[in-house]
Every structure is written in structure tokens, then in C-alpha cells.
Tab-separated table of C-alpha atoms in Angstrom:
chain	number	residue	atom	x	y	z
L	1	MET	CA	8.789	9.388	-0.556
L	2	ALA	CA	11.158	12.106	-1.633
L	3	SER	CA	13.615	10.744	0.874
L	4	ALA	CA	14.180	7.689	-1.508
L	5	VAL	CA	16.177	9.845	-3.760
L	6	VAL	CA	19.546	10.158	-2.063
L	7	ARG	CA	22.756	12.091	-2.918
L	8	VAL	CA	25.690	9.782	-2.599
L	9	ALA	CA	28.412	12.382	-3.439
L	10	GLY	CA	29.927	10.328	-6.248
L	11	ARG	CA	30.391	7.070	-4.322
L	12	ARG	CA	29.674	3.789	-5.913
L	13	LEU	CA	26.419	2.456	-4.490
L	14	SER	CA	26.589	-0.850	-2.410
L	15	GLN	CA	25.762	-4.173	-4.086
L	16	GLN	CA	22.225	-4.273	-2.660
L	17	SER	CA	20.867	-6.294	-5.484
L	18	ALA	CA	23.341	-9.139	-4.948
L	19	SER	CA	21.701	-10.033	-1.694
L	20	GLY	CA	18.531	-11.444	-3.186
L	21	ALA	CA	16.556	-12.190	-6.296
L	22	PRO	CA	17.473	-10.302	-9.458
L	23	VAL	CA	15.604	-7.208	-10.202
L	24	LEU	CA	12.285	-7.614	-12.115
L	25	LEU	CA	12.716	-6.013	-15.554
L	26	ARG	CA	10.267	-5.504	-18.263
L	27	GLN	CA	11.190	-3.711	-21.688
L	28	MET	CA	8.231	-2.265	-23.518
L	29	PHE	CA	8.154	-0.552	-26.925
L	30	GLU	CA	6.201	2.455	-28.442
L	31	PRO	CA	6.383	2.055	-32.265
L	32	LYS	CA	5.624	5.592	-33.448
L	33	SER	CA	8.754	7.075	-31.870
L	34	CYS	CA	10.611	3.663	-31.454
L	35	THR	CA	10.985	4.409	-27.759
L	36	TYR	CA	11.667	1.768	-25.094
L	37	THR	CA	10.036	2.164	-21.650
L	38	TYR	CA	11.674	0.103	-18.877
L	39	LEU	CA	9.847	-1.189	-15.676
L	40	LEU	CA	12.149	-2.245	-12.765
L	41	GLY	CA	10.742	-3.721	-9.616
L	42	ASP	CA	11.688	-5.361	-6.331
L	43	ARG	CA	10.009	-8.636	-5.920
L	44	GLU	CA	9.975	-8.452	-2.157
L	45	SER	CA	8.812	-4.836	-1.451
L	46	ARG	CA	6.913	-4.527	-4.718
L	47	GLU	CA	8.310	-1.025	-5.156
L	48	ALA	CA	8.985	-0.112	-8.730
L	49	VAL	CA	10.443	2.537	-11.147
L	50	LEU	CA	9.513	3.269	-14.752
L	51	ILE	CA	11.996	4.867	-17.134
L	52	ASP	CA	11.059	6.867	-20.165
L	53	PRO	CA	7.250	6.348	-20.327
L	54	VAL	CA	5.436	7.500	-23.465
L	55	LEU	CA	2.055	9.266	-23.339
L	56	GLU	CA	0.445	6.868	-25.932
L	57	THR	CA	1.364	3.798	-23.925
L	58	ALA	CA	0.914	5.121	-20.262
L	59	HIS	CA	-2.311	3.231	-19.801
L	60	ARG	CA	-0.639	0.045	-20.992
L	61	ASP	CA	2.237	0.567	-18.503
L	62	ALA	CA	-0.169	1.245	-15.653
L	63	GLN	CA	-2.134	-1.794	-16.476
L	64	LEU	CA	1.003	-4.005	-16.334
L	65	ILE	CA	2.187	-2.430	-13.076
L	66	LYS	CA	-1.207	-3.306	-11.534
L	67	GLU	CA	-1.145	-6.758	-12.930
L	68	LEU	CA	2.267	-7.475	-11.401
L	69	GLY	CA	1.183	-6.241	-8.085
L	70	LEU	CA	3.734	-3.380	-7.997
L	71	LYS	CA	3.684	0.119	-6.474
L	72	LEU	CA	5.125	2.718	-8.847
L	73	LEU	CA	7.229	5.146	-6.784
L	74	TYR	CA	8.786	7.067	-9.701
L	75	ALA	CA	8.295	7.765	-13.378
L	76	VAL	CA	11.695	8.907	-14.609
L	77	ASN	CA	12.878	10.511	-17.815
L	78	THR	CA	16.532	10.211	-18.984
L	79	HIS	CA	15.996	13.677	-20.660
L	80	CYS	CA	13.604	16.180	-22.097
L	81	HIS	CA	12.492	14.181	-25.152
L	82	ALA	CA	11.898	15.801	-28.548
L	83	ASP	CA	10.263	12.841	-30.347
L	84	HIS	CA	7.365	12.003	-27.972
L	85	ILE	CA	5.501	13.515	-25.065
L	86	THR	CA	6.243	11.745	-21.781
L	87	GLY	CA	3.713	9.636	-20.137
L	88	THR	CA	4.526	10.793	-16.582
L	89	GLY	CA	1.575	13.136	-16.189
L	90	VAL	CA	-0.928	10.329	-16.946
L	91	LEU	CA	0.814	7.863	-14.676
L	92	ARG	CA	0.712	10.333	-11.797
L	93	SER	CA	-3.056	10.373	-12.322
L	94	LEU	CA	-3.534	6.637	-12.831
L	95	LEU	CA	-1.168	5.563	-10.108
L	96	PRO	CA	-1.481	7.953	-7.042
L	97	GLY	CA	1.811	8.284	-5.128
L	98	CYS	CA	3.860	8.133	-8.309
L	99	GLN	CA	6.185	10.986	-8.658
L	100	SER	CA	7.859	12.464	-11.772
L	101	VAL	CA	11.663	12.628	-11.821
L	102	ILE	CA	14.115	14.303	-14.288
L	103	SER	CA	17.560	15.941	-14.198
L	104	ARG	CA	17.598	19.402	-12.727
L	105	LEU	CA	19.896	20.483	-15.634
L	106	SER	CA	17.041	19.654	-18.150
L	107	GLY	CA	15.302	22.873	-16.998
L	108	ALA	CA	12.075	20.792	-16.866
L	109	GLN	CA	9.510	20.824	-14.068
L	110	ALA	CA	9.056	17.645	-12.128
L	111	ASP	CA	8.189	16.374	-8.636
L	112	LEU	CA	11.837	15.571	-7.984
L	113	HIS	CA	15.145	16.731	-9.607
L	114	ILE	CA	18.262	14.664	-9.632
L	115	GLY	CA	21.885	15.105	-10.547
L	116	GLU	CA	25.295	13.297	-10.745
L	117	GLY	CA	25.658	10.854	-7.917
L	118	ASP	CA	22.020	10.819	-6.824
L	119	SER	CA	20.333	7.422	-6.415
L	120	ILE	CA	16.773	6.359	-6.870
L	121	ARG	CA	15.818	3.566	-4.532
L	122	PHE	CA	13.149	1.073	-4.908
L	123	GLY	CA	13.105	-1.682	-2.298
L	124	ARG	CA	16.508	-3.426	-2.104
L	125	PHE	CA	17.624	-1.787	-5.378
L	126	ALA	CA	18.863	1.567	-6.501
L	127	LEU	CA	19.563	3.385	-9.780
L	128	GLU	CA	22.710	5.635	-9.748
L	129	THR	CA	22.522	8.797	-11.665
L	130	ARG	CA	25.410	9.512	-13.961
L	131	ALA	CA	25.122	12.790	-15.980
L	132	SER	CA	25.678	12.099	-19.645
L	133	PRO	CA	25.052	15.301	-21.547
L	134	GLY	CA	25.663	16.036	-25.130
L	135	HIS	CA	22.429	14.977	-26.780
L	136	THR	CA	20.832	17.501	-24.405
L	137	PRO	CA	22.393	19.260	-21.387
L	138	GLY	CA	20.108	17.383	-19.015
L	139	CYS	CA	20.725	13.738	-20.251
L	140	VAL	CA	21.475	11.152	-17.547
L	141	THR	CA	22.232	7.398	-17.568
L	142	PHE	CA	20.761	5.246	-14.805
L	143	VAL	CA	23.019	2.323	-13.538
L	144	LEU	CA	21.670	-0.487	-11.447
L	145	ASN	CA	23.676	-0.585	-8.183
L	146	ASP	CA	25.365	-4.015	-9.053
L	147	GLN	CA	26.408	-2.367	-12.356
L	148	SER	CA	24.756	-5.253	-14.294
L	149	MET	CA	22.676	-2.947	-16.416
L	150	ALA	CA	22.605	0.694	-17.575
L	151	PHE	CA	19.747	2.704	-19.040
L	152	THR	CA	21.401	5.182	-21.341
L	153	GLY	CA	18.586	7.205	-22.801
L	154	ASP	CA	19.670	8.860	-26.062
L	155	ALA	CA	23.348	9.233	-25.036
L	156	LEU	CA	24.210	5.728	-26.250
L	157	LEU	CA	22.139	3.693	-28.550
L	158	ILE	CA	22.837	0.246	-29.943
L	159	ARG	CA	25.646	0.863	-32.569
L	160	GLY	CA	24.734	4.530	-32.500
L	161	CYS	CA	24.063	7.567	-30.346
L	162	GLY	CA	21.693	10.511	-30.109
L	163	ARG	CA	21.926	13.311	-32.407
L	164	THR	CA	23.562	16.672	-31.256
L	165	ASP	CA	22.151	19.251	-33.767
L	166	PHE	CA	19.336	20.667	-31.565
L	167	GLN	CA	18.314	21.306	-27.920
L	168	GLN	CA	21.732	22.674	-27.086
L	169	GLY	CA	23.441	19.412	-28.198
L	170	CYS	CA	27.245	19.215	-28.356
L	171	ALA	CA	28.939	16.376	-30.181
L	172	LYS	CA	32.287	16.845	-28.120
L	173	THR	CA	30.359	16.721	-24.775
L	174	LEU	CA	28.568	13.618	-25.867
L	175	TYR	CA	31.667	11.772	-26.849
L	176	HIS	CA	33.233	12.518	-23.522
L	177	SER	CA	30.062	11.556	-21.637
L	178	VAL	CA	29.784	8.198	-23.170
L	179	HIS	CA	33.563	7.311	-22.875
L	180	GLU	CA	33.851	8.579	-19.312
L	181	LYS	CA	30.382	7.614	-17.754
L	182	ILE	CA	29.290	4.688	-19.638
L	183	PHE	CA	32.339	2.967	-21.221
L	184	THR	CA	33.967	2.940	-17.876
L	185	LEU	CA	31.368	0.360	-16.585
L	186	PRO	CA	32.138	-3.357	-16.690
L	187	GLY	CA	32.190	-4.886	-20.113
L	188	ASN	CA	29.396	-7.204	-19.485
L	189	CYS	CA	27.112	-4.496	-18.174
L	190	LEU	CA	23.897	-4.663	-20.345
L	191	ILE	CA	23.109	-1.396	-22.228
L	192	TYR	CA	19.286	-0.604	-22.551
L	193	PRO	CA	18.861	2.527	-24.794
L	194	ALA	CA	15.790	4.706	-25.061
L	195	HIS	CA	15.359	4.017	-28.743
L	196	ASP	CA	16.115	1.429	-31.461
L	197	TYR	CA	15.253	1.724	-35.074
L	198	HIS	CA	16.398	-1.618	-36.234
L	199	GLY	CA	14.669	-4.117	-33.985
L	200	LEU	CA	17.513	-4.595	-31.471
L	201	THR	CA	16.737	-4.608	-27.850
L	202	VAL	CA	19.984	-4.799	-25.775
L	203	SER	CA	23.681	-4.550	-26.032
L	204	THR	CA	26.705	-4.535	-23.655
L	205	VAL	CA	29.362	-2.028	-22.738
L	206	GLU	CA	31.994	-4.071	-24.439
L	207	GLU	CA	30.054	-4.482	-27.629
L	208	GLU	CA	29.679	-0.742	-27.842
L	209	ARG	CA	33.286	0.092	-26.893
L	210	THR	CA	34.509	-2.143	-29.707
L	211	LEU	CA	31.718	-2.153	-32.322
L	212	ASN	CA	29.870	1.121	-32.173
L	213	PRO	CA	30.906	2.717	-35.489
L	214	ARG	CA	30.617	6.246	-34.224
L	215	LEU	CA	32.147	6.042	-30.779
L	216	THR	CA	35.147	3.973	-31.685
L	217	LEU	CA	36.315	6.991	-33.687
L	218	SER	CA	38.583	9.678	-32.423
L	219	CYS	CA	36.704	12.671	-30.911
L	220	GLU	CA	37.717	14.759	-33.853
L	221	GLU	CA	36.323	12.182	-36.301
L	222	PHE	CA	33.169	11.717	-34.274
L	223	ILE	CA	32.446	15.536	-34.265
L	224	LYS	CA	32.842	15.610	-38.080
L	225	VAL	CA	30.439	12.662	-38.412
L	226	MET	CA	27.834	14.324	-36.065
L	227	ASP	CA	28.057	17.689	-37.710
L	228	ASN	CA	27.243	16.089	-41.126
L	229	LEU	CA	24.362	13.766	-40.347
L	230	ASN	CA	21.740	16.152	-41.988
L	231	LEU	CA	18.882	14.403	-40.253
L	232	PRO	CA	15.238	15.735	-40.563
L	233	LYS	CA	13.602	17.616	-37.795
L	234	PRO	CA	11.816	15.302	-35.363
L	235	GLN	CA	8.070	15.277	-36.211
L	236	GLN	CA	6.800	15.848	-32.768
L	237	ILE	CA	9.457	18.192	-31.497
L	238	ASP	CA	7.235	21.396	-31.538
L	239	ILE	CA	4.730	19.870	-29.320
L	240	ALA	CA	6.769	17.352	-27.371
L	241	VAL	CA	9.495	19.761	-26.027
L	242	PRO	CA	7.055	22.312	-24.419
L	243	ALA	CA	5.013	19.487	-22.963
L	244	ASN	CA	8.005	17.790	-21.617
L	245	MET	CA	9.304	20.915	-19.993
L	246	ARG	CA	6.343	20.463	-17.602
L	247	CYS	CA	7.662	16.905	-17.136
L	248	GLY	CA	4.905	14.902	-15.428
L	249	VAL	CA	3.454	18.003	-13.949
L	250	GLN	CA	1.332	18.840	-16.920
L	251	THR	CA	-2.519	18.227	-16.741
L	252	PRO	CA	-3.165	14.776	-18.503
L	253	PRO	CA	-5.192	15.046	-21.633
L	254	SER	CA	-8.929	14.131	-21.227
């Protein structure tokens, strides 16, 4: 199964998804950390990928996957999260054959490590990996191969972005990541973030390019804003980060 993750040396992936029915997509929510988990599947092959699972909702996700008759190939994290423990360890136990995936630049353990230009394939579809560091060094954005949707993790939120004041964050790096790796996508590309704190579920590249109050600033202004957010420490960071450094390889809790 490891062969399904393929390095494409920066080339744009072929429009595989245009040849058949649209990708199966389910967006699920975990309220404590306001995290979105995304299930993507191929209706023909029944192969599927899960993005940013949460420990507390892993059994829910596994149940949905079984109900839909899907085979989960990969449980993927956009980065090493600080606000929740990943559900990949539990999912690997509940759904044999599932492998955990994370960026090699995260420094975390996983079954498979990915980087810029790699693709994660499931049936006729693929997710292209775009490195989008700044919130953390190992952040990635996953772009569906017809560029109709992007899963941006904490790099780009709806009318916001991830903080840059811990986990080796860098506001300047984040600004360039979003402008060079996400805002260069088609304007109608749907943006699905890892979190939302206001009840919003989806945006578009064009909306965020023109309406995002932080990322429409100059780089210098953006850095000043990010350096003065004065946000509280994430409540779960002390337990979440160490657990997530063993991303999906940790022993599931009994």
C-alpha cells in the first residue's frame, strides 16, 4: 500500500477525478477543539482517505467508514496538532490496513512520511501535497487533483490563519506559504480548514484572497498582527504534542 504515495517532482497531477463521479466527501466536527475531520472516498474502488482525525471521535469516523462500505487506506494529518490528540492510532487498530501519514518535516513518527509534490492516491483520485509551513514547520495543504478543493489544515482558516507563536512558528513563512501555495490555486477552489470557531464550514480561494482580514495585509503588517495576538496557551498542548509526535504509531488508549 505504500506504493500509493508517489512523488511527482512538483508536476501538477492529472485530472483523474474529471473522468467519473465526483469524490465522496464528508465533513465532520469535533466540538472541544473545533476540529474538522474530512473523509474522501472513491465511489468505484471504495478506497478512502481521512484527514485530521481526532482521538475522541475516531470510533465515530470508523463507524461511518464501515457504513459507507469504504476501505480506509490512510489517516492523514496536516501537521502535528497542539490542540488535540490525533485519532490515527485508534483508527489503525479499528480498521486494519489503515496507515498513518504526516509530513517528514513534522519530525513525528508515522507509517508513511510525505513532502512537497508527493501524492496520496485513493482509487481514481489523488491528493497533491503542498508544503505550507509557518504555523508549524511540518504543515502541509492537500489539493484534490482537479484542484476543486484544498484541505489547508491550520495554515489558512476561514477569514483567519493559524497562530505562529509556538512550535517553531514563523509569521513571515506562513504569509509566503499561503500566498504562494494556496492563493495560486483557482479562485473557485473550495477551502476546507482544520478548524473553525464561528460555525463556518467552507470558503474559496477567491474569498480568502480578497476578504481574509489578515492575509490581505502586506507581509510586514501581517507579521505585526501575528506578533501581537496575545492568545492563551492551547489547553491540550502539553499532552497533545508529545502524543502526536508518535502520530498514529502510539498505542491506542484502552
